[in-house]
Amino acid sequence: EPEVTQTPSHQVTQMGQEVILRCVPISNHLYFYWYRQILGQKVEFLVSFYNNEISEKSEIFDDQFSVERPDGSNFTLKIRSTKLEDSAMYFCASSEQEETQYFGPGTRLLVL
Amino acid sequence: AQSVTQLGSHVSVSEGALVLLRCNYSSSVPPYLFWYVQYPNQGLQLLLKYTSAATLVKGINGFEAEFKKSETSFHLTKPSAHMSDAAEYFCAATAGNTPLVFGKGTRLSVIA
């Protein structure tokens, strides 16, 4: 069964450093998403991506964040200058139609 | 704006007992509704979904949920809890062209 994959599974970085989180969505899916879950809190939407551009973003997704689909398979989330409060689990999701999203296993980011 | 409320951050049941996890949504338009399960240190797995077909939806692992428009509810049930059901359960909603909005989650503990 096709699944969304994410790398790395864990990332530890120093405050101010740039990180790139990678996702490989399910191959025939057209809609891509990033969500995050701060420890003990609810899952929050960051950004959605369709047809090679951002379709919607939350207020969390400020100028330090960017997304890219550099080739036909990868979907990346870049955090330019990490802050302590960026420590969270980051989930990638994809969907074929707009309503049912399938999630990857997540990348746990720890900013020190 | 869409919102999802899960009553009870922690539910504890005995093995073999009925599981009932509550979810209410707030929307002017009946949304698409989902239950996801998150096992410790893992990603979000789709348990079941309501997409305006049958109001009683069956999912994996013996779970089911019933969409009740009059009560704006989508409660998750399982007739007989198993130890392996211990996990965090998230209810989520989307209007179909908007990102998923998640509830805060309910942690299910199963006591032997």
Tab-separated table of C-alpha atoms in Angstrom:
chain	number	residue	atom	x	y	z
A	1	GLU	CA	0.000	0.000	0.000
A	2	PRO	CA	1.422	3.405	-0.963
A	3	GLU	CA	2.378	5.650	1.915
A	4	VAL	CA	3.804	9.053	2.640
A	5	THR	CA	7.418	8.955	3.793
A	6	GLN	CA	9.397	11.588	5.662
A	7	THR	CA	13.081	12.104	6.386
A	8	PRO	CA	14.746	12.465	8.738
A	9	SER	CA	12.726	10.874	11.518
A	10	HIS	CA	14.546	13.006	14.088
A	11	GLN	CA	16.541	16.215	13.742
A	12	VAL	CA	18.397	18.142	16.403
A	13	THR	CA	19.613	21.609	15.500
A	14	GLN	CA	20.960	24.739	17.111
A	15	MET	CA	18.835	27.856	17.334
A	16	GLY	CA	19.354	30.051	14.277
A	17	GLN	CA	20.282	27.185	11.988
A	18	GLU	CA	18.405	26.265	8.839
A	19	VAL	CA	16.664	22.915	8.569
A	20	ILE	CA	15.045	21.169	5.643
A	21	LEU	CA	12.430	18.534	6.268
A	22	ARG	CA	11.717	16.182	3.413
A	23	CYS	CA	8.599	14.354	2.358
A	24	VAL	CA	7.736	11.988	-0.452
A	25	PRO	CA	3.964	12.115	-0.970
A	26	ILE	CA	1.949	9.267	-2.454
A	27	SER	CA	2.782	9.258	-6.141
A	28	ASN	CA	-0.578	10.097	-7.760
A	29	HIS	CA	-1.554	12.692	-5.153
A	30	LEU	CA	-1.900	16.304	-6.160
A	31	TYR	CA	-2.391	18.144	-2.868
A	32	PHE	CA	0.364	18.422	-0.276
A	33	TYR	CA	0.334	19.727	3.262
A	34	TRP	CA	2.551	20.399	6.245
A	35	TYR	CA	1.245	20.291	9.786
A	36	ARG	CA	3.013	20.480	13.103
A	37	GLN	CA	2.298	19.185	16.592
A	38	ILE	CA	4.014	20.808	19.514
A	39	LEU	CA	4.440	18.316	22.329
A	40	GLY	CA	1.165	17.841	24.173
A	41	GLN	CA	-0.805	20.089	21.862
A	42	LYS	CA	-3.117	19.651	18.912
A	43	VAL	CA	-2.041	19.170	15.325
A	44	GLU	CA	-1.882	22.540	13.557
A	45	PHE	CA	-1.989	23.340	9.865
A	46	LEU	CA	0.994	25.148	8.378
A	47	VAL	CA	0.631	25.213	4.612
A	48	SER	CA	-0.999	23.534	1.636
A	49	PHE	CA	0.473	23.229	-1.837
A	50	TYR	CA	-1.199	22.502	-5.150
A	51	ASN	CA	-0.150	22.913	-8.754
A	52	ASN	CA	3.325	24.026	-7.734
A	53	GLU	CA	2.238	26.868	-5.549
A	54	ILE	CA	1.025	27.569	-2.042
A	55	SER	CA	-2.752	27.367	-1.949
A	56	GLU	CA	-3.228	28.294	1.685
A	57	LYS	CA	-1.082	29.061	4.708
A	58	SER	CA	-1.714	29.643	8.370
A	59	GLU	CA	-0.497	32.552	10.474
A	60	ILE	CA	2.179	30.213	11.837
A	61	PHE	CA	3.724	29.978	8.365
A	62	ASP	CA	5.673	33.223	8.445
A	63	ASP	CA	8.653	34.386	6.407
A	64	GLN	CA	11.042	31.947	8.057
A	65	PHE	CA	9.167	29.034	6.475
A	66	SER	CA	9.157	28.009	2.840
A	67	VAL	CA	8.025	24.995	0.855
A	68	GLU	CA	9.230	23.584	-2.384
A	69	ARG	CA	8.602	20.723	-4.712
A	70	PRO	CA	12.071	20.488	-6.243
A	71	ASP	CA	11.294	17.485	-8.429
A	72	GLY	CA	8.410	15.195	-9.243
A	73	SER	CA	8.535	13.294	-5.982
A	74	ASN	CA	9.851	15.367	-3.086
A	75	PHE	CA	8.090	18.046	-1.067
A	76	THR	CA	10.217	20.014	1.376
A	77	LEU	CA	9.679	22.362	4.278
A	78	LYS	CA	12.513	24.754	5.054
A	79	ILE	CA	12.850	26.677	8.268
A	80	ARG	CA	15.422	29.392	7.659
A	81	SER	CA	16.437	30.384	11.162
A	82	THR	CA	15.095	28.007	13.748
A	83	LYS	CA	13.760	29.173	17.099
A	84	LEU	CA	13.264	27.208	20.283
A	85	GLU	CA	9.519	27.324	19.746
A	86	ASP	CA	9.890	25.530	16.406
A	87	SER	CA	10.549	22.318	18.309
A	88	ALA	CA	7.697	20.036	17.325
A	89	MET	CA	6.707	17.014	15.319
A	90	TYR	CA	6.234	18.011	11.680
A	91	PHE	CA	3.858	15.972	9.574
A	92	CYS	CA	3.588	15.895	5.835
A	93	ALA	CA	0.297	14.832	4.256
A	94	SER	CA	-0.954	14.317	0.749
A	95	SER	CA	-4.305	13.760	-0.899
A	96	GLU	CA	-5.579	12.767	-4.309
A	97	GLN	CA	-8.868	14.555	-3.895
A	98	GLU	CA	-9.162	17.455	-1.532
A	99	GLU	CA	-10.764	15.811	1.453
A	100	THR	CA	-8.871	12.676	2.511
A	101	GLN	CA	-5.335	13.351	3.631
A	102	TYR	CA	-2.775	10.652	4.344
A	103	PHE	CA	-0.034	11.463	6.787
A	104	GLY	CA	3.598	10.522	6.960
A	105	PRO	CA	5.274	9.280	10.152
A	106	GLY	CA	6.569	12.724	11.013
A	107	THR	CA	9.908	14.382	11.713
A	108	ARG	CA	10.619	15.240	15.312
A	109	LEU	CA	12.545	18.521	15.367
A	110	LEU	CA	14.363	19.642	18.472
A	111	VAL	CA	15.868	23.127	18.526
A	112	LEU	CA	18.479	23.720	21.226
B	1	ALA	CA	-14.574	29.109	10.933
B	2	GLN	CA	-14.471	25.407	11.454
B	3	SER	CA	-13.775	24.005	14.918
B	4	VAL	CA	-13.596	20.525	16.392
B	5	THR	CA	-14.134	19.699	20.046
B	6	GLN	CA	-13.172	16.434	21.641
B	7	LEU	CA	-14.677	15.914	25.068
B	8	GLY	CA	-12.268	14.270	27.462
B	9	SER	CA	-8.529	14.525	27.019
B	10	HIS	CA	-8.129	11.084	28.595
B	11	VAL	CA	-10.471	8.112	28.559
B	12	SER	CA	-9.759	4.912	30.406
B	13	VAL	CA	-11.649	1.670	29.779
B	14	SER	CA	-11.261	-1.932	30.791
B	15	GLU	CA	-10.264	-4.513	28.223
B	16	GLY	CA	-13.446	-5.828	26.592
B	17	ALA	CA	-15.484	-2.749	27.498
B	18	LEU	CA	-17.150	-0.324	25.122
B	19	VAL	CA	-15.007	2.504	23.799
B	20	LEU	CA	-16.723	5.854	23.209
B	21	LEU	CA	-14.693	8.877	22.161
B	22	ARG	CA	-16.660	12.046	21.598
B	23	CYS	CA	-16.255	14.578	18.835
B	24	ASN	CA	-18.385	17.595	17.991
B	25	TYR	CA	-17.838	19.914	15.101
B	26	SER	CA	-18.877	23.461	14.442
B	27	SER	CA	-19.632	24.313	10.869
B	28	SER	CA	-22.332	25.999	8.841
B	29	VAL	CA	-21.794	23.395	6.147
B	30	PRO	CA	-21.657	19.668	6.969
B	31	PRO	CA	-17.983	18.902	6.666
B	32	TYR	CA	-15.938	15.892	5.831
B	33	LEU	CA	-15.017	14.262	9.132
B	34	PHE	CA	-12.159	11.989	10.075
B	35	TRP	CA	-10.737	10.043	12.953
B	36	TYR	CA	-7.006	9.519	13.056
B	37	VAL	CA	-5.084	7.365	15.516
B	38	GLN	CA	-1.569	8.064	16.733
B	39	TYR	CA	0.358	5.308	18.462
B	40	PRO	CA	3.300	6.347	20.643
B	41	ASN	CA	6.125	7.881	18.621
B	42	GLN	CA	4.316	7.256	15.359
B	43	GLY	CA	2.463	9.291	12.761
B	44	LEU	CA	-1.239	9.800	12.180
B	45	GLN	CA	-3.069	6.821	10.743
B	46	LEU	CA	-6.470	7.262	9.133
B	47	LEU	CA	-9.008	5.257	11.107
B	48	LEU	CA	-12.170	6.185	9.239
B	49	LYS	CA	-13.843	9.013	7.366
B	50	TYR	CA	-17.272	10.478	6.669
B	51	THR	CA	-17.660	12.065	3.256
B	52	SER	CA	-21.453	12.519	2.995
B	53	ALA	CA	-22.338	8.959	2.053
B	54	ALA	CA	-23.545	6.571	4.775
B	55	THR	CA	-23.895	8.200	8.188
B	56	LEU	CA	-22.538	5.112	9.966
B	57	VAL	CA	-18.958	4.650	8.943
B	58	LYS	CA	-16.875	1.571	9.615
B	59	GLY	CA	-13.131	1.838	9.926
B	60	ILE	CA	-10.142	-0.289	10.666
B	61	ASN	CA	-9.566	-2.299	13.833
B	62	GLY	CA	-13.297	-2.654	14.567
B	63	PHE	CA	-13.946	1.060	15.076
B	64	GLU	CA	-16.968	2.865	13.721
B	65	ALA	CA	-18.421	6.345	13.935
B	66	GLU	CA	-21.819	7.827	13.328
B	67	PHE	CA	-22.408	11.222	11.789
B	68	LYS	CA	-25.341	12.972	13.449
B	69	LYS	CA	-26.081	16.281	11.809
B	70	SER	CA	-28.725	17.253	14.373
B	71	GLU	CA	-26.165	16.894	17.148
B	72	THR	CA	-23.158	18.056	15.071
B	73	SER	CA	-21.386	14.982	16.362
B	74	PHE	CA	-19.128	12.255	15.021
B	75	HIS	CA	-18.432	10.018	17.997
B	76	LEU	CA	-16.069	7.066	17.671
B	77	THR	CA	-17.022	3.704	19.135
B	78	LYS	CA	-15.746	0.182	19.434
B	79	PRO	CA	-17.792	-2.539	21.124
B	80	SER	CA	-14.896	-4.257	22.861
B	81	ALA	CA	-11.602	-2.569	23.735
B	82	HIS	CA	-8.320	-4.351	23.204
B	83	MET	CA	-5.004	-3.534	24.812
B	84	SER	CA	-3.618	-2.637	21.385
B	85	ASP	CA	-6.198	0.177	21.084
B	86	ALA	CA	-4.288	2.288	23.593
B	87	ALA	CA	-3.282	5.393	21.638
B	88	GLU	CA	-4.134	9.043	21.005
B	89	TYR	CA	-7.214	9.608	18.869
B	90	PHE	CA	-7.812	12.780	16.883
B	91	CYS	CA	-11.025	13.944	15.289
B	92	ALA	CA	-10.592	16.276	12.321
B	93	ALA	CA	-12.769	18.152	9.861
B	94	THR	CA	-12.492	19.898	6.544
B	95	ALA	CA	-14.979	21.574	4.248
B	96	GLY	CA	-13.231	19.814	1.385
B	97	ASN	CA	-11.238	22.715	0.063
B	98	THR	CA	-9.724	23.807	3.359
B	99	PRO	CA	-7.020	22.326	5.576
B	100	LEU	CA	-7.879	19.836	8.262
B	101	VAL	CA	-8.870	21.275	11.615
B	102	PHE	CA	-8.038	18.928	14.452
B	103	GLY	CA	-9.460	18.451	17.903
B	104	LYS	CA	-7.090	18.396	20.856
B	105	GLY	CA	-7.031	14.625	20.926
B	106	THR	CA	-8.183	11.994	23.388
B	107	ARG	CA	-5.753	9.593	24.936
B	108	LEU	CA	-7.281	6.151	25.318
B	109	SER	CA	-5.942	3.854	28.004
B	110	VAL	CA	-7.024	0.227	28.175
B	111	ILE	CA	-6.788	-1.513	31.521
B	112	ALA	CA	-6.288	-5.255	31.713
